[in-house]
mmCIF file of C-alpha atoms in Angstrom:
data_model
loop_
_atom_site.group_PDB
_atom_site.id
_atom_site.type_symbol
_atom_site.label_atom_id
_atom_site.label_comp_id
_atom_site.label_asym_id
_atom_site.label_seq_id
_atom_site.Cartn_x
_atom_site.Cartn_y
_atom_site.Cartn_z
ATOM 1 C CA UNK A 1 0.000 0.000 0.000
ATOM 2 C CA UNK A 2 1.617 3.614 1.100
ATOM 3 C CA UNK A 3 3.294 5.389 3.644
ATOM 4 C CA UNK A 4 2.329 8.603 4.153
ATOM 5 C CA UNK A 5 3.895 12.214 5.647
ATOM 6 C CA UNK A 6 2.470 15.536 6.792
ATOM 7 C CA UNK A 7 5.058 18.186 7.531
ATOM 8 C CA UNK A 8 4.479 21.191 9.186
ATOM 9 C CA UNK A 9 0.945 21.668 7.241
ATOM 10 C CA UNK A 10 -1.293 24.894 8.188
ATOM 11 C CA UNK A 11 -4.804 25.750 6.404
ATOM 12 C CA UNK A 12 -5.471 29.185 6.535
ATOM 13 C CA UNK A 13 -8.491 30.248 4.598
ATOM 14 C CA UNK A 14 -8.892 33.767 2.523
ATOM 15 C CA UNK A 15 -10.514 35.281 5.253
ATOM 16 C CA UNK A 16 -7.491 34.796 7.249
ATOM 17 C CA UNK A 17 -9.225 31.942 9.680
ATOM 18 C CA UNK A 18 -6.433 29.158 10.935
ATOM 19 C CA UNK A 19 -8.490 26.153 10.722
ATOM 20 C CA UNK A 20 -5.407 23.631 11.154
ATOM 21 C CA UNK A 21 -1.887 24.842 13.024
ATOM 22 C CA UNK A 22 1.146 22.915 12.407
ATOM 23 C CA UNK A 23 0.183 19.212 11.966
ATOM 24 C CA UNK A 24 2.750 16.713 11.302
ATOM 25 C CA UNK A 25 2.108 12.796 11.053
ATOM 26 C CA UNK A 26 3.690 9.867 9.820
ATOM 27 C CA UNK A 27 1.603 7.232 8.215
ATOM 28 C CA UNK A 28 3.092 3.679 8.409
ATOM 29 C CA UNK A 29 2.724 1.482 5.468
ATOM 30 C CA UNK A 30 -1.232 -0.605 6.217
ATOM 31 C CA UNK A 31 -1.538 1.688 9.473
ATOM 32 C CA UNK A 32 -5.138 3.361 10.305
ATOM 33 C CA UNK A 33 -5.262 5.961 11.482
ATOM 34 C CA UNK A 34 -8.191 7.447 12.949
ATOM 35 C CA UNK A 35 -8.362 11.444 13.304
ATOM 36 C CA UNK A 36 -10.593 11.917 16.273
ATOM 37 C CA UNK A 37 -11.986 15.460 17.825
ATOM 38 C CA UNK A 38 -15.092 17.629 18.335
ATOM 39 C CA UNK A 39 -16.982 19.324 15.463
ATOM 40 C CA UNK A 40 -14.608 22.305 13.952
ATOM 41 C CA UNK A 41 -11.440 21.061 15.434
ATOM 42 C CA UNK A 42 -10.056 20.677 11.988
ATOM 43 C CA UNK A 43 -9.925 16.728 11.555
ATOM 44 C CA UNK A 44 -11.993 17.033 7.948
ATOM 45 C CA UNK A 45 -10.121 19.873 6.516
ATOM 46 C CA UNK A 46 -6.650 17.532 7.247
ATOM 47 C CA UNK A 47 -8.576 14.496 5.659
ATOM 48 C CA UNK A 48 -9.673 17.461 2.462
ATOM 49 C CA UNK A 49 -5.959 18.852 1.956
ATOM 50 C CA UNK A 50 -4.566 15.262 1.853
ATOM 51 C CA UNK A 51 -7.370 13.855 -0.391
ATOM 52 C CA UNK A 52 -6.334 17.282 -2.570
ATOM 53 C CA UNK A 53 -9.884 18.676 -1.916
ATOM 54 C CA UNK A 54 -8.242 21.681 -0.004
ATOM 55 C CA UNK A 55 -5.321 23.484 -0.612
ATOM 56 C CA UNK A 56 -2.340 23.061 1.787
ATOM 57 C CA UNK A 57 -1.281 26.898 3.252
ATOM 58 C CA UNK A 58 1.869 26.225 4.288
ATOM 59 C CA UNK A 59 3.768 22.803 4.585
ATOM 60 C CA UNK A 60 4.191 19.746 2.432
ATOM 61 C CA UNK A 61 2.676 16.247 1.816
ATOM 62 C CA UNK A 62 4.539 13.357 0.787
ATOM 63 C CA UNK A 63 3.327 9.753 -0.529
ATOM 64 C CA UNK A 64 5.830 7.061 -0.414
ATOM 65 C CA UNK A 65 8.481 9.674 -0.421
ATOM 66 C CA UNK A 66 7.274 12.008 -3.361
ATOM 67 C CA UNK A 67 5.673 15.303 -2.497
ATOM 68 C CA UNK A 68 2.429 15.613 -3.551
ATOM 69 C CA UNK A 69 1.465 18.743 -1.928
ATOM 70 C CA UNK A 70 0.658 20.023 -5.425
ATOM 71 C CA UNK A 71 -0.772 17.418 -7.208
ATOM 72 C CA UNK A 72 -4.419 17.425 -8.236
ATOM 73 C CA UNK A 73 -6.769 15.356 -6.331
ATOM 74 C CA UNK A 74 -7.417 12.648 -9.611
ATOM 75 C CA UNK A 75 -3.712 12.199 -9.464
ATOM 76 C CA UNK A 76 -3.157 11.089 -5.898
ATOM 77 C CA UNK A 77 -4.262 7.186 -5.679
ATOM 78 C CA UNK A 78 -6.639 7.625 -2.993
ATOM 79 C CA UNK A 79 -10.284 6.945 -2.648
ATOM 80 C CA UNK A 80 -12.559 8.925 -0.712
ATOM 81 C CA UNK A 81 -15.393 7.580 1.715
ATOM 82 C CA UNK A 82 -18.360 10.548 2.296
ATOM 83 C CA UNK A 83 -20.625 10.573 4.797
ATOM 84 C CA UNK A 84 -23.458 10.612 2.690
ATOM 85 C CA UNK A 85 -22.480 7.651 0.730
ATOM 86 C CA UNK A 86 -22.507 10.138 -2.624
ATOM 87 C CA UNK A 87 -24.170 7.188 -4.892
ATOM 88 C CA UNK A 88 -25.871 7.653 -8.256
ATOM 89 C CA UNK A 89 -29.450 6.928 -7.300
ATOM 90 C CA UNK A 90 -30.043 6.084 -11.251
ATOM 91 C CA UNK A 91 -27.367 3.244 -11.334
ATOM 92 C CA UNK A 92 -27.366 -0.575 -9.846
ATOM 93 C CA UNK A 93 -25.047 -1.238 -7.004
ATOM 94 C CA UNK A 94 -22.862 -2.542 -9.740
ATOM 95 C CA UNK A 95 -22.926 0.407 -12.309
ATOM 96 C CA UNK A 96 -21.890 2.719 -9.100
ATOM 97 C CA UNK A 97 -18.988 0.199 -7.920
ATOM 98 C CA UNK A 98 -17.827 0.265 -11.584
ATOM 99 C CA UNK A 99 -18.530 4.180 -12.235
ATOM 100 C CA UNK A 100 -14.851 4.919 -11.618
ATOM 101 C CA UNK A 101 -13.059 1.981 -13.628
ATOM 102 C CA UNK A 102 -15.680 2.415 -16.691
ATOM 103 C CA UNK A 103 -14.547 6.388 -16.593
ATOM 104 C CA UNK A 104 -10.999 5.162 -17.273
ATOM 105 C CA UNK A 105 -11.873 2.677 -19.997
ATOM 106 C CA UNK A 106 -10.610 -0.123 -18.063
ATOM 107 C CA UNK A 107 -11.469 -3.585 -19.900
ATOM 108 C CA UNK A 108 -14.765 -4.374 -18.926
ATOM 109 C CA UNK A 109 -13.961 -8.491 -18.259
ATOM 110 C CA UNK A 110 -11.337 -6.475 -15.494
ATOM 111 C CA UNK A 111 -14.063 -4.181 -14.472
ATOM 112 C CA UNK A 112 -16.646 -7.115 -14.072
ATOM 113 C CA UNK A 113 -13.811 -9.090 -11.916
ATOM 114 C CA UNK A 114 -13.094 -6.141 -9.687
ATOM 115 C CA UNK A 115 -16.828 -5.183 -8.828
ATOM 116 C CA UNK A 116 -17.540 -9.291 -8.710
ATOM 117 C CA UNK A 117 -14.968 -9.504 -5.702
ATOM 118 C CA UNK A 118 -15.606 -6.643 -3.944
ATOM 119 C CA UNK A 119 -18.921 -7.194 -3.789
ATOM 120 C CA UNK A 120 -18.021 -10.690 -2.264
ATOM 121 C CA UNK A 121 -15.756 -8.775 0.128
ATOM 122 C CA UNK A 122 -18.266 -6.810 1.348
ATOM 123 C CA UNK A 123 -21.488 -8.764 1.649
ATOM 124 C CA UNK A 124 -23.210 -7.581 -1.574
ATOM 125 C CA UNK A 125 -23.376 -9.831 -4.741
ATOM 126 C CA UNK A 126 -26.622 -10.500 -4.053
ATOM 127 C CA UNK A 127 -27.423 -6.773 -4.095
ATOM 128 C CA UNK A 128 -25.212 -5.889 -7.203
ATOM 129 C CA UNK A 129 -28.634 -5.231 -9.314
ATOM 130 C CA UNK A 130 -30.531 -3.461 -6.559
ATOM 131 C CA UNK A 131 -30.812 0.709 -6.752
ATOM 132 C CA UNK A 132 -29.221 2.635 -3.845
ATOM 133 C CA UNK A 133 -33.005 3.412 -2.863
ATOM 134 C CA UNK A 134 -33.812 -0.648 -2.191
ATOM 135 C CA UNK A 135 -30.373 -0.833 0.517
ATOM 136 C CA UNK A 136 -30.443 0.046 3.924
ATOM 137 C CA UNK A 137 -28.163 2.659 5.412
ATOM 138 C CA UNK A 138 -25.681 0.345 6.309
ATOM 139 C CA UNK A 139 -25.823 -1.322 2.628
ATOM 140 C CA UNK A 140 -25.158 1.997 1.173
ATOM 141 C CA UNK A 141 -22.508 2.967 2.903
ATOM 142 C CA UNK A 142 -20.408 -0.383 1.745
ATOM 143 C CA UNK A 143 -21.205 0.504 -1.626
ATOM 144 C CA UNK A 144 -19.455 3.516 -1.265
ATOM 145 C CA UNK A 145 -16.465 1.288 0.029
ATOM 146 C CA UNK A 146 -16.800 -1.463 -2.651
ATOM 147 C CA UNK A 147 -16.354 1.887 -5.083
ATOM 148 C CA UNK A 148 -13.915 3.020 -3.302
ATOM 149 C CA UNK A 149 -11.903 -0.858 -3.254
ATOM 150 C CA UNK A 150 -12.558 -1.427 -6.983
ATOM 151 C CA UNK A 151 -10.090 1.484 -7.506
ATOM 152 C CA UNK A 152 -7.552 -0.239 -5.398
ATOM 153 C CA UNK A 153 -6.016 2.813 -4.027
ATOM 154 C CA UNK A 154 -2.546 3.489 -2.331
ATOM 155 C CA UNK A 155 -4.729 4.806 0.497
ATOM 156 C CA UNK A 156 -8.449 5.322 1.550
ATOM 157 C CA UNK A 157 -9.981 8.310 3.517
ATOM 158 C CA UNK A 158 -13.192 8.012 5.903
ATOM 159 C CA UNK A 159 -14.832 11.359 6.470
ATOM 160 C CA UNK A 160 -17.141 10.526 9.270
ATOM 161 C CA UNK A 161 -18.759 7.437 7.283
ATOM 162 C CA UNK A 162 -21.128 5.747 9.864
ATOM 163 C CA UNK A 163 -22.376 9.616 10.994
ATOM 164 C CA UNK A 164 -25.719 9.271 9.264
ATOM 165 C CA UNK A 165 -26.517 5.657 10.789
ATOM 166 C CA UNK A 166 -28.412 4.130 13.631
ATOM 167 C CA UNK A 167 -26.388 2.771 16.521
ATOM 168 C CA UNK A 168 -26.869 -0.628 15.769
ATOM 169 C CA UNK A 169 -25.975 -0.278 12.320
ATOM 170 C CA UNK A 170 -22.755 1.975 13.521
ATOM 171 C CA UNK A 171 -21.224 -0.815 15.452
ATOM 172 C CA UNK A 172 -22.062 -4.075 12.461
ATOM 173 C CA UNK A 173 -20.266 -1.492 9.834
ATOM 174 C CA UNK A 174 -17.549 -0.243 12.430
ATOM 175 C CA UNK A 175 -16.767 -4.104 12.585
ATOM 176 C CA UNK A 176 -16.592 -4.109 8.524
ATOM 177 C CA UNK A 177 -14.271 -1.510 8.255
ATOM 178 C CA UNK A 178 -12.069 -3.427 11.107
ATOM 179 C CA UNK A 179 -12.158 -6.566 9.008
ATOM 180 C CA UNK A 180 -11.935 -4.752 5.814
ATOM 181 C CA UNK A 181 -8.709 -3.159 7.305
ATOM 182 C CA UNK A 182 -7.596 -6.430 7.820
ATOM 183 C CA UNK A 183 -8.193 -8.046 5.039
ATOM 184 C CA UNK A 184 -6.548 -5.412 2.570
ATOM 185 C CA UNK A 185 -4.204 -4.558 4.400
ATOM 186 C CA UNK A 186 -4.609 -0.768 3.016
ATOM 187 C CA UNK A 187 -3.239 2.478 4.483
ATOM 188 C CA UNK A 188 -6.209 3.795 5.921
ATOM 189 C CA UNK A 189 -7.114 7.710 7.292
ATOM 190 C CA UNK A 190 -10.945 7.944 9.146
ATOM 191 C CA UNK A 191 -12.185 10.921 10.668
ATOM 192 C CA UNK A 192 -14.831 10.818 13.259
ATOM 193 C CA UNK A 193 -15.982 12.653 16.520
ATOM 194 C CA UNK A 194 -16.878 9.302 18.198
ATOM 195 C CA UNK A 195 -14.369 8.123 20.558
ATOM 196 C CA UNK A 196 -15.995 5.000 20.853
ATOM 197 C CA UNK A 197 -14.747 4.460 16.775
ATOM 198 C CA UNK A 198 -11.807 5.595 17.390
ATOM 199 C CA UNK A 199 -10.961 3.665 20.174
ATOM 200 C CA UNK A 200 -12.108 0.257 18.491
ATOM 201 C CA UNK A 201 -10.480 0.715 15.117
ATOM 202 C CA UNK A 202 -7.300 2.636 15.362
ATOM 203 C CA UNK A 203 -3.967 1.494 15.075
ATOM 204 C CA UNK A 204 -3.143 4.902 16.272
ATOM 205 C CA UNK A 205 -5.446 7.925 16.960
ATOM 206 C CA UNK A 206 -4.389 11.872 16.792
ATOM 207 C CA UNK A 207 -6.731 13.882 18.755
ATOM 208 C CA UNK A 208 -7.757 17.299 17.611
ATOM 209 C CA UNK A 209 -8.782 20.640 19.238
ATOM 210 C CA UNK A 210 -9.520 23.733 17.876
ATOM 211 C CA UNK A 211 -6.498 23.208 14.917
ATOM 212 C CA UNK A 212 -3.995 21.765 16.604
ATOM 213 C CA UNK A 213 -2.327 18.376 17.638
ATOM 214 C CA UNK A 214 -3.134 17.262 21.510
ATOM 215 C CA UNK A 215 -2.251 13.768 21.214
ATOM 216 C CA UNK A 216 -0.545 11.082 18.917
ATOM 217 C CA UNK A 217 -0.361 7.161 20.148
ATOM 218 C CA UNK A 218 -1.953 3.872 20.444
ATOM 219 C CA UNK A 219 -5.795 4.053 22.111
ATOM 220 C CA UNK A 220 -4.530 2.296 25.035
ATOM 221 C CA UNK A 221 -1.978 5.436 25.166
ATOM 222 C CA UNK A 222 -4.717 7.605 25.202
ATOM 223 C CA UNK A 223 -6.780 6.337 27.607
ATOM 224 C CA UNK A 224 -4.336 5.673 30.260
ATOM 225 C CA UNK A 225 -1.787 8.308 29.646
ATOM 226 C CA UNK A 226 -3.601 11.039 28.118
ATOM 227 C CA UNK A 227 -1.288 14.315 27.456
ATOM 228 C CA UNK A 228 -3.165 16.876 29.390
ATOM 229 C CA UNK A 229 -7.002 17.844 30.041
ATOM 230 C CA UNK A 230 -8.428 18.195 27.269
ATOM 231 C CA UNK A 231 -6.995 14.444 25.905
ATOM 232 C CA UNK A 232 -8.395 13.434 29.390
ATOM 233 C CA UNK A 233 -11.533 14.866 28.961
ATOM 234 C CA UNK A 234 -12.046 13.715 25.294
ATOM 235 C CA UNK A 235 -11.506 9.959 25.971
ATOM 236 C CA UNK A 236 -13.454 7.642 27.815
ATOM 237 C CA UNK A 237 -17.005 7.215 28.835
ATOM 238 C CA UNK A 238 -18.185 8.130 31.183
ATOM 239 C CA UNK A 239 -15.796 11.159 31.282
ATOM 240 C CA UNK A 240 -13.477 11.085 33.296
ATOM 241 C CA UNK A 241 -14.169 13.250 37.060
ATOM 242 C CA UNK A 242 -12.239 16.608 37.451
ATOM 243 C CA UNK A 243 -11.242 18.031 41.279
ATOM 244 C CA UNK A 244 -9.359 21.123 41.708
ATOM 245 C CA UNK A 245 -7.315 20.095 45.020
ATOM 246 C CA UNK A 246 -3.791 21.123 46.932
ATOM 247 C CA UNK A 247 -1.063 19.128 47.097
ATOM 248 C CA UNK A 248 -0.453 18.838 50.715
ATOM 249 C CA UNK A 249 2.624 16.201 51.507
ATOM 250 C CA UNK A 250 0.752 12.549 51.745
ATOM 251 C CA UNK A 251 -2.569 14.013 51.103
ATOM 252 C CA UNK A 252 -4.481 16.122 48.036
ATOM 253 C CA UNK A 253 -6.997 18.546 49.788
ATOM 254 C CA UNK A 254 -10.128 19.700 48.353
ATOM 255 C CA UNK A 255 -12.367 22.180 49.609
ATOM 256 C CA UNK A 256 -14.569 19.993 51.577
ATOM 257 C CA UNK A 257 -12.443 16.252 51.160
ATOM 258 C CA UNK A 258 -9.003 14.571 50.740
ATOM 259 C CA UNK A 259 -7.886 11.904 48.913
ATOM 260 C CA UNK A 260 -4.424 10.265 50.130
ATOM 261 C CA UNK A 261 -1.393 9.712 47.734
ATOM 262 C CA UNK A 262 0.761 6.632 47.344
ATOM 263 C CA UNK A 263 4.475 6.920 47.947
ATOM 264 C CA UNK A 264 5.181 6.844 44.344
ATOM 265 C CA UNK A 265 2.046 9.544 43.684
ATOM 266 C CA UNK A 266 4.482 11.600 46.274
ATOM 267 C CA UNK A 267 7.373 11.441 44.594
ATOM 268 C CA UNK A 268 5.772 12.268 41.128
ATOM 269 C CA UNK A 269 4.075 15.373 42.755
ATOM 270 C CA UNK A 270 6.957 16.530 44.748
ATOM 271 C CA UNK A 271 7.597 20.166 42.977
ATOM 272 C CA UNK A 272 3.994 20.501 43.628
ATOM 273 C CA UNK A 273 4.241 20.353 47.492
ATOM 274 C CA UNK A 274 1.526 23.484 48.486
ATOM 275 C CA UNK A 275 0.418 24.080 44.575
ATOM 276 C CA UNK A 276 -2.804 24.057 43.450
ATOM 277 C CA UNK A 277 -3.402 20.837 40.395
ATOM 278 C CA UNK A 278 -6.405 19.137 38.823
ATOM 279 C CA UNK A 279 -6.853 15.803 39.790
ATOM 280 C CA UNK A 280 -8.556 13.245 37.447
ATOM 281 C CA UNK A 281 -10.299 10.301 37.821
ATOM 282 C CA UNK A 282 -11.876 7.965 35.686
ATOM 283 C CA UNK A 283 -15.695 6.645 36.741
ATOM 284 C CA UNK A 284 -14.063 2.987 36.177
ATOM 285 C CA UNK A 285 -10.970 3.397 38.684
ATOM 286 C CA UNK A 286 -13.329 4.061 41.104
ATOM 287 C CA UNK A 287 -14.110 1.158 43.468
ATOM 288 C CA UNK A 288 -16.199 0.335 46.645
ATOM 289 C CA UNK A 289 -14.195 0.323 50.095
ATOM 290 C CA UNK A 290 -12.031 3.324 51.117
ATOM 291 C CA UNK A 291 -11.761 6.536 53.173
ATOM 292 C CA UNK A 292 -13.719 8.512 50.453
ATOM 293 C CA UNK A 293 -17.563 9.248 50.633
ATOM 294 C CA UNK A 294 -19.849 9.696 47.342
ATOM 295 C CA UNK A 295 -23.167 10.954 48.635
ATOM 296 C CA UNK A 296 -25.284 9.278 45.908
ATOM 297 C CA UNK A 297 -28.345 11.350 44.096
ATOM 298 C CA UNK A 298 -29.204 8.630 41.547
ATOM 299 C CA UNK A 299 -27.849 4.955 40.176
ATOM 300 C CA UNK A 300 -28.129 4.147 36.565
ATOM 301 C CA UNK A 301 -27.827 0.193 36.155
ATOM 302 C CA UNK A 302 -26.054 -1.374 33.340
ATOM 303 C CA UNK A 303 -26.167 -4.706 33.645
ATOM 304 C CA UNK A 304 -22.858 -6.109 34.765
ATOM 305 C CA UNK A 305 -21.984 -2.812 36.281
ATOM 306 C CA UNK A 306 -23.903 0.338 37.742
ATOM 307 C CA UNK A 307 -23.076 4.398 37.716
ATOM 308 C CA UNK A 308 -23.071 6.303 40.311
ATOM 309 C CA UNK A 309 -23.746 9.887 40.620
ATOM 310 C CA UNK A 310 -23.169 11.337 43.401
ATOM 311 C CA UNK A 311 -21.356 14.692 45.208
ATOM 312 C CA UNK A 312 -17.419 13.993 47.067
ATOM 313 C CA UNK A 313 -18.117 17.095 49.422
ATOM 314 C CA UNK A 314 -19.283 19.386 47.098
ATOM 315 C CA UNK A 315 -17.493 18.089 44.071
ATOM 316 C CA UNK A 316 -19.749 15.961 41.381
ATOM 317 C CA UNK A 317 -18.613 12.481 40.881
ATOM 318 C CA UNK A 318 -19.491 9.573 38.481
ATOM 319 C CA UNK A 319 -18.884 6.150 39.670
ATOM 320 C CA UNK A 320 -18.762 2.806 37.746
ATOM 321 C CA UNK A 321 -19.094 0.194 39.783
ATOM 322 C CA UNK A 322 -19.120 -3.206 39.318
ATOM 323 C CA UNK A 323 -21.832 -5.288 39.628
ATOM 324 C CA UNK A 324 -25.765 -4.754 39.948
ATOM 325 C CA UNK A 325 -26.257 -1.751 42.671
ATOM 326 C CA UNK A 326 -29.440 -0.490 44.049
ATOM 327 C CA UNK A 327 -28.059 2.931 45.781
ATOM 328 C CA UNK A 328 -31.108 5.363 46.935
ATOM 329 C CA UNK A 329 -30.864 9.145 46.898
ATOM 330 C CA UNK A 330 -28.578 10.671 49.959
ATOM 331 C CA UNK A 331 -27.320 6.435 50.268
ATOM 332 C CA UNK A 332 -23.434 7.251 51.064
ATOM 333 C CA UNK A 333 -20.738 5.239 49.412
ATOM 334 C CA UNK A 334 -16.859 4.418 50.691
ATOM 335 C CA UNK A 335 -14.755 4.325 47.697
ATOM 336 C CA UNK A 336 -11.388 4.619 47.097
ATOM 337 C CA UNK A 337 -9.410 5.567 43.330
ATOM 338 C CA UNK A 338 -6.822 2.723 42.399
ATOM 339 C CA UNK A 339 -5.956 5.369 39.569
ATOM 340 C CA UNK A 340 -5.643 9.227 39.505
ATOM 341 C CA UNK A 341 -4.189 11.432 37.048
ATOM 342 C CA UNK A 342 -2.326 14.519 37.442
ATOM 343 C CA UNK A 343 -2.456 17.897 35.504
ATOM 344 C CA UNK A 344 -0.660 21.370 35.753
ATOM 345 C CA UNK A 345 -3.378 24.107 36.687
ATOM 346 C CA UNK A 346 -1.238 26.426 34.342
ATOM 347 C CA UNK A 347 -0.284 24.246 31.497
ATOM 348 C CA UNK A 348 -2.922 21.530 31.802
ATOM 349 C CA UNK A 349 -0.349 19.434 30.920
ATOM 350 C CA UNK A 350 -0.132 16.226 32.618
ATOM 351 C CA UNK A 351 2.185 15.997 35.323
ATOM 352 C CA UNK A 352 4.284 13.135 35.621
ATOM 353 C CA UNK A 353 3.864 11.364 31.983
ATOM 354 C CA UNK A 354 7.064 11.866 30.775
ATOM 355 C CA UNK A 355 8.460 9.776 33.511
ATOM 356 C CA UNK A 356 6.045 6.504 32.862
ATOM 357 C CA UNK A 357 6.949 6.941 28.891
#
């Protein structure tokens, strides 16, 4: 497939509005990577200026080495995936699949082969005469990659593909993509503002905000070592709890509780004797039995495990607790957190991270 480089690229638009700041990436050869970030941090205009359907402001691309940053978008090898599939509602499954190849005069016995595989690839042969209007969402949208496959790119680009389906249908297609991945091996790029796709199908994930870079690594990197807040913030669910507390020598003080620190928590917060940090704390690395009190106001059960909402003093806290709980209103709750994370009121850098990486 391809590798593929971003140096130093900025969008700037006419109006003079920075809509991406200095993003820089390195694309392994078969590597997804999934571009992940809240609406208008500038994940889609990245995906746009590499697909060629935005100009790049300042900085260059390269593909397998050569820089493209000029070449038009038909030149570049890769295939695009829209969120609103893009089909031609006149055409059969097939004549859409084979809309691309038939533009380039390919020999129709090749084109036939090519559709006739991807289709089995993908689940539809038995739809290849059907109009987009007889498929389901989900249907549609693999038409758009079966199109997009036929082609056989160097690399393929997701903007936001399962956006416009039901949940349901989200996760079977989420699990396509993952196999599809898989099975072709392909360099893949897929935007999204769903953390839950971008934890399930990344090999890496960059996280966005407001144009720049926060975070670059593995999802497990992400969700245990997150760079600073807003990283923190972004990934997980239930979000992770924020207290603003003192570091106080074996203790963190709040305004109204206090949480006690291991010796290695110490020694990781020792420049931070008497400062002010946030303290973070996932719902899940909170667990029953400790010196800490959640007054509970309600209990939302899961299944195999329950959340609880509740107040620590007068702080708001989210629980996930394992098992099948039946908490009441004003019910109080011992709980200790077998994980906290650290960040610099100033910077909100986390504190501490270099040292575990």
């Amino acid at each position: 497939m391809a590798q593929l480089r971003l140096e130093h690229v900025d969008k700037i638009y006419d109006n003079k509005v920075q809509a991406v700041f200095d993003f820089n990436l390195d694309v392994k050869d078969g590597e997804l990577i999934v571009l992940v970030g809240p609406s208008g941090c500038g994940k889609s205009t990245t995906l746009r200026m590499i697909a060629g359907l935005e100009d790049i402001s300042r900085g260059h691309l390269f593909l397998d080495g050569k820089d493209i940053t000029q070449t038009p978008a038909k030149d570049r090898d890769m295939a695009m995936v829209f969120q609103n599939y893009a089909l031609y509602g006149h055409m059969t499954v097939y004549e859409n699949m084979a809309f691309s190849l038939t533009l380039r005069k390919e020999d129709p016995n090749v084109i036939h082969k090519k559709v006739l595989a991807a289709a089995e690839i993908l689940d539809l042969t038995s739809q290849l005469n059907k109009k987009p209007s007889q498929l389901s969402g989900g249907q549609r949208q693999r038409v758009a990659m079966g199109r997009s496959i036929v082609r056989n790119p160097k690399v393929f680009l997701f903007d936001e593909p399962l956006s416009n389906l039901d949940a349901k249908l989200r996760g079977a297609t989420r699990r396509e993509i993952l196999l599809l991945h898989k099975r072709l091996g392909a360099t893949m790029l897929y935007v999204t503002h769903d953390q839950t796709e971008a934890l399930t199908l990344a090999d890496r994930i960059v996280c966005m905000s407001m144009g720049h870079v926060q975070q670059v690594g593995t999802p497990l990197e992400l969700y245990d070592s997150p760079a600073n807040l807003f990283v923190a913030s972004f990934i997980g669910l239930p979000p992770m709890n924020f207290f603003d507390v003192t570091v106080k020598g074996d203790k963190l003080e709040g305004k109204d509780f206090q949480v006690p620190l291991t010796a290695e928590e110490q020694k990781t917060l020792s420049s931070y004797q008497g400062k002010e940090i946030t303290l973070g704390v996932r719902p899940e690395n909170i667990v029953e039995g400790g010196s800490l009190q959640i007054k509970v106001f309600s209990n939302e059960n899961l299944g195999m495990n329950t959340l609880v909402h509740g107040h620590l003093g007068s702080a708001r806290i989210t629980a996930k607790l394992r098992g099948w709980k039946n908490y009441k209103e004003h019910d109080v709750v011992n709980v200790s957190f077998d994980r906290k994370h650290f960040f610099d009121k100033e910077t909100t850098n986390a504190i501490g991270r270099e040292q575990k990486q």
